[in-house]
Amino acid sequence: MVVFQNNNGLLMAKAYLVANKGLTFEEKENIEMETRGYLKAQLPKYKVPHSLEIIDALPRTATGKVAKTVLREMAQEVICNSVPAQA
């Protein structure tokens, strides 16, 4: 899970799930819904991530650690790309 800042300056939490390769879109959606339901049942509301994304593998650094900066950039990129361009 990573925390990033959205366009309004609010801190948002995003969780990344690593799933088996070869899953269909429907299977990934089912996993996401089941995970979200489980987290809502187990955690206080403020600790549940705002979004979940299923990826094939976590990005790694040269030493094999999880590259959290890359995950934050991925989360921020989705926010930036979802904002319509101003004319």
JSON list of C-alpha atoms in Angstrom, two decimals:
[
{"chain": "A", "resi": 1, "resn": "MET", "atom": "CA", "xyz": [0.00, 0.00, 0.00]},
{"chain": "A", "resi": 2, "resn": "VAL", "atom": "CA", "xyz": [1.23, 3.49, -0.84]},
{"chain": "A", "resi": 3, "resn": "VAL", "atom": "CA", "xyz": [0.03, 6.94, 0.13]},
{"chain": "A", "resi": 4, "resn": "PHE", "atom": "CA", "xyz": [0.03, 9.72, -2.45]},
{"chain": "A", "resi": 5, "resn": "GLN", "atom": "CA", "xyz": [-1.36, 13.21, -2.84]},
{"chain": "A", "resi": 6, "resn": "ASN", "atom": "CA", "xyz": [-4.28, 13.76, -5.22]},
{"chain": "A", "resi": 7, "resn": "ASN", "atom": "CA", "xyz": [-4.97, 16.92, -7.25]},
{"chain": "A", "resi": 8, "resn": "ASN", "atom": "CA", "xyz": [-6.84, 18.53, -4.34]},
{"chain": "A", "resi": 9, "resn": "GLY", "atom": "CA", "xyz": [-3.89, 18.06, -1.99]},
{"chain": "A", "resi": 10, "resn": "LEU", "atom": "CA", "xyz": [-5.57, 15.25, -0.04]},
{"chain": "A", "resi": 11, "resn": "LEU", "atom": "CA", "xyz": [-3.62, 12.16, 0.95]},
{"chain": "A", "resi": 12, "resn": "MET", "atom": "CA", "xyz": [-5.02, 8.98, -0.58]},
{"chain": "A", "resi": 13, "resn": "ALA", "atom": "CA", "xyz": [-4.10, 5.34, 0.05]},
{"chain": "A", "resi": 14, "resn": "LYS", "atom": "CA", "xyz": [-3.85, 2.84, -2.79]},
{"chain": "A", "resi": 15, "resn": "ALA", "atom": "CA", "xyz": [-3.29, -0.88, -2.37]},
{"chain": "A", "resi": 16, "resn": "TYR", "atom": "CA", "xyz": [-1.63, -3.04, -4.99]},
{"chain": "A", "resi": 17, "resn": "LEU", "atom": "CA", "xyz": [-2.47, -6.74, -5.15]},
{"chain": "A", "resi": 18, "resn": "VAL", "atom": "CA", "xyz": [-0.26, -9.25, -6.96]},
{"chain": "A", "resi": 19, "resn": "ALA", "atom": "CA", "xyz": [-2.38, -11.87, -8.71]},
{"chain": "A", "resi": 20, "resn": "ASN", "atom": "CA", "xyz": [-1.55, -14.97, -10.70]},
{"chain": "A", "resi": 21, "resn": "LYS", "atom": "CA", "xyz": [-0.84, -14.33, -14.34]},
{"chain": "A", "resi": 22, "resn": "GLY", "atom": "CA", "xyz": [-3.50, -15.38, -16.78]},
{"chain": "A", "resi": 23, "resn": "LEU", "atom": "CA", "xyz": [-6.50, -14.16, -14.79]},
{"chain": "A", "resi": 24, "resn": "THR", "atom": "CA", "xyz": [-9.37, -12.78, -16.80]},
{"chain": "A", "resi": 25, "resn": "PHE", "atom": "CA", "xyz": [-10.75, -9.29, -16.28]},
{"chain": "A", "resi": 26, "resn": "GLU", "atom": "CA", "xyz": [-13.80, -10.74, -14.51]},
{"chain": "A", "resi": 27, "resn": "GLU", "atom": "CA", "xyz": [-11.64, -12.81, -12.16]},
{"chain": "A", "resi": 28, "resn": "LYS", "atom": "CA", "xyz": [-9.58, -9.75, -11.28]},
{"chain": "A", "resi": 29, "resn": "GLU", "atom": "CA", "xyz": [-12.77, -7.77, -10.61]},
{"chain": "A", "resi": 30, "resn": "ASN", "atom": "CA", "xyz": [-14.05, -10.55, -8.33]},
{"chain": "A", "resi": 31, "resn": "ILE", "atom": "CA", "xyz": [-10.77, -10.61, -6.39]},
{"chain": "A", "resi": 32, "resn": "GLU", "atom": "CA", "xyz": [-10.87, -6.84, -6.03]},
{"chain": "A", "resi": 33, "resn": "MET", "atom": "CA", "xyz": [-14.48, -6.85, -4.76]},
{"chain": "A", "resi": 34, "resn": "GLU", "atom": "CA", "xyz": [-13.80, -9.71, -2.32]},
{"chain": "A", "resi": 35, "resn": "THR", "atom": "CA", "xyz": [-10.67, -7.99, -1.01]},
{"chain": "A", "resi": 36, "resn": "ARG", "atom": "CA", "xyz": [-12.46, -4.67, -0.59]},
{"chain": "A", "resi": 37, "resn": "GLY", "atom": "CA", "xyz": [-15.30, -6.38, 1.30]},
{"chain": "A", "resi": 38, "resn": "TYR", "atom": "CA", "xyz": [-12.84, -8.23, 3.54]},
{"chain": "A", "resi": 39, "resn": "LEU", "atom": "CA", "xyz": [-10.91, -5.03, 4.32]},
{"chain": "A", "resi": 40, "resn": "LYS", "atom": "CA", "xyz": [-14.12, -3.13, 5.10]},
{"chain": "A", "resi": 41, "resn": "ALA", "atom": "CA", "xyz": [-15.17, -5.89, 7.49]},
{"chain": "A", "resi": 42, "resn": "GLN", "atom": "CA", "xyz": [-11.79, -6.13, 9.24]},
{"chain": "A", "resi": 43, "resn": "LEU", "atom": "CA", "xyz": [-10.48, -2.55, 9.33]},
{"chain": "A", "resi": 44, "resn": "PRO", "atom": "CA", "xyz": [-11.80, 0.77, 10.57]},
{"chain": "A", "resi": 45, "resn": "LYS", "atom": "CA", "xyz": [-13.21, 2.88, 7.75]},
{"chain": "A", "resi": 46, "resn": "TYR", "atom": "CA", "xyz": [-10.30, 5.34, 7.76]},
{"chain": "A", "resi": 47, "resn": "LYS", "atom": "CA", "xyz": [-7.77, 2.52, 7.19]},
{"chain": "A", "resi": 48, "resn": "VAL", "atom": "CA", "xyz": [-9.46, 1.02, 4.11]},
{"chain": "A", "resi": 49, "resn": "PRO", "atom": "CA", "xyz": [-7.56, 2.05, 0.95]},
{"chain": "A", "resi": 50, "resn": "HIS", "atom": "CA", "xyz": [-9.34, 4.40, -1.42]},
{"chain": "A", "resi": 51, "resn": "SER", "atom": "CA", "xyz": [-8.48, 2.23, -4.41]},
{"chain": "A", "resi": 52, "resn": "LEU", "atom": "CA", "xyz": [-7.12, -1.21, -5.24]},
{"chain": "A", "resi": 53, "resn": "GLU", "atom": "CA", "xyz": [-5.20, -2.28, -8.32]},
{"chain": "A", "resi": 54, "resn": "ILE", "atom": "CA", "xyz": [-4.24, -5.78, -9.35]},
{"chain": "A", "resi": 55, "resn": "ILE", "atom": "CA", "xyz": [-0.83, -6.03, -10.99]},
{"chain": "A", "resi": 56, "resn": "ASP", "atom": "CA", "xyz": [1.24, -8.95, -12.27]},
{"chain": "A", "resi": 57, "resn": "ALA", "atom": "CA", "xyz": [4.34, -8.18, -10.17]},
{"chain": "A", "resi": 58, "resn": "LEU", "atom": "CA", "xyz": [5.62, -5.54, -7.78]},
{"chain": "A", "resi": 59, "resn": "PRO", "atom": "CA", "xyz": [8.37, -3.29, -9.14]},
{"chain": "A", "resi": 60, "resn": "ARG", "atom": "CA", "xyz": [11.72, -4.02, -7.51]},
{"chain": "A", "resi": 61, "resn": "THR", "atom": "CA", "xyz": [14.91, -2.07, -6.94]},
{"chain": "A", "resi": 62, "resn": "ALA", "atom": "CA", "xyz": [18.35, -3.36, -7.92]},
{"chain": "A", "resi": 63, "resn": "THR", "atom": "CA", "xyz": [18.69, -4.87, -4.43]},
{"chain": "A", "resi": 64, "resn": "GLY", "atom": "CA", "xyz": [15.33, -6.68, -4.68]},
{"chain": "A", "resi": 65, "resn": "LYS", "atom": "CA", "xyz": [13.31, -4.42, -2.39]},
{"chain": "A", "resi": 66, "resn": "VAL", "atom": "CA", "xyz": [9.84, -3.20, -3.38]},
{"chain": "A", "resi": 67, "resn": "ALA", "atom": "CA", "xyz": [10.21, 0.09, -5.28]},
{"chain": "A", "resi": 68, "resn": "LYS", "atom": "CA", "xyz": [7.66, 2.18, -3.36]},
{"chain": "A", "resi": 69, "resn": "THR", "atom": "CA", "xyz": [8.55, 5.32, -5.30]},
{"chain": "A", "resi": 70, "resn": "VAL", "atom": "CA", "xyz": [7.55, 3.58, -8.53]},
{"chain": "A", "resi": 71, "resn": "LEU", "atom": "CA", "xyz": [4.24, 2.52, -6.95]},
{"chain": "A", "resi": 72, "resn": "ARG", "atom": "CA", "xyz": [3.59, 6.12, -5.82]},
{"chain": "A", "resi": 73, "resn": "GLU", "atom": "CA", "xyz": [4.37, 7.37, -9.33]},
{"chain": "A", "resi": 74, "resn": "MET", "atom": "CA", "xyz": [1.99, 4.79, -10.80]},
{"chain": "A", "resi": 75, "resn": "ALA", "atom": "CA", "xyz": [-0.77, 5.95, -8.45]},
{"chain": "A", "resi": 76, "resn": "GLN", "atom": "CA", "xyz": [-0.06, 9.63, -9.17]},
{"chain": "A", "resi": 77, "resn": "GLU", "atom": "CA", "xyz": [0.02, 8.98, -12.93]},
{"chain": "A", "resi": 78, "resn": "VAL", "atom": "CA", "xyz": [-3.51, 7.55, -12.85]},
{"chain": "A", "resi": 79, "resn": "ILE", "atom": "CA", "xyz": [-4.72, 10.70, -11.04]},
{"chain": "A", "resi": 80, "resn": "CYS", "atom": "CA", "xyz": [-2.98, 13.03, -13.51]},
{"chain": "A", "resi": 81, "resn": "ASN", "atom": "CA", "xyz": [-4.30, 11.14, -16.54]},
{"chain": "A", "resi": 82, "resn": "SER", "atom": "CA", "xyz": [-7.88, 11.12, -15.24]},
{"chain": "A", "resi": 83, "resn": "VAL", "atom": "CA", "xyz": [-8.10, 14.91, -14.99]},
{"chain": "A", "resi": 84, "resn": "PRO", "atom": "CA", "xyz": [-9.54, 16.47, -18.18]},
{"chain": "A", "resi": 85, "resn": "ALA", "atom": "CA", "xyz": [-7.32, 18.99, -19.95]},
{"chain": "A", "resi": 86, "resn": "GLN", "atom": "CA", "xyz": [-8.31, 22.61, -19.51]},
{"chain": "A", "resi": 87, "resn": "ALA", "atom": "CA", "xyz": [-8.80, 24.65, -22.69]}
]
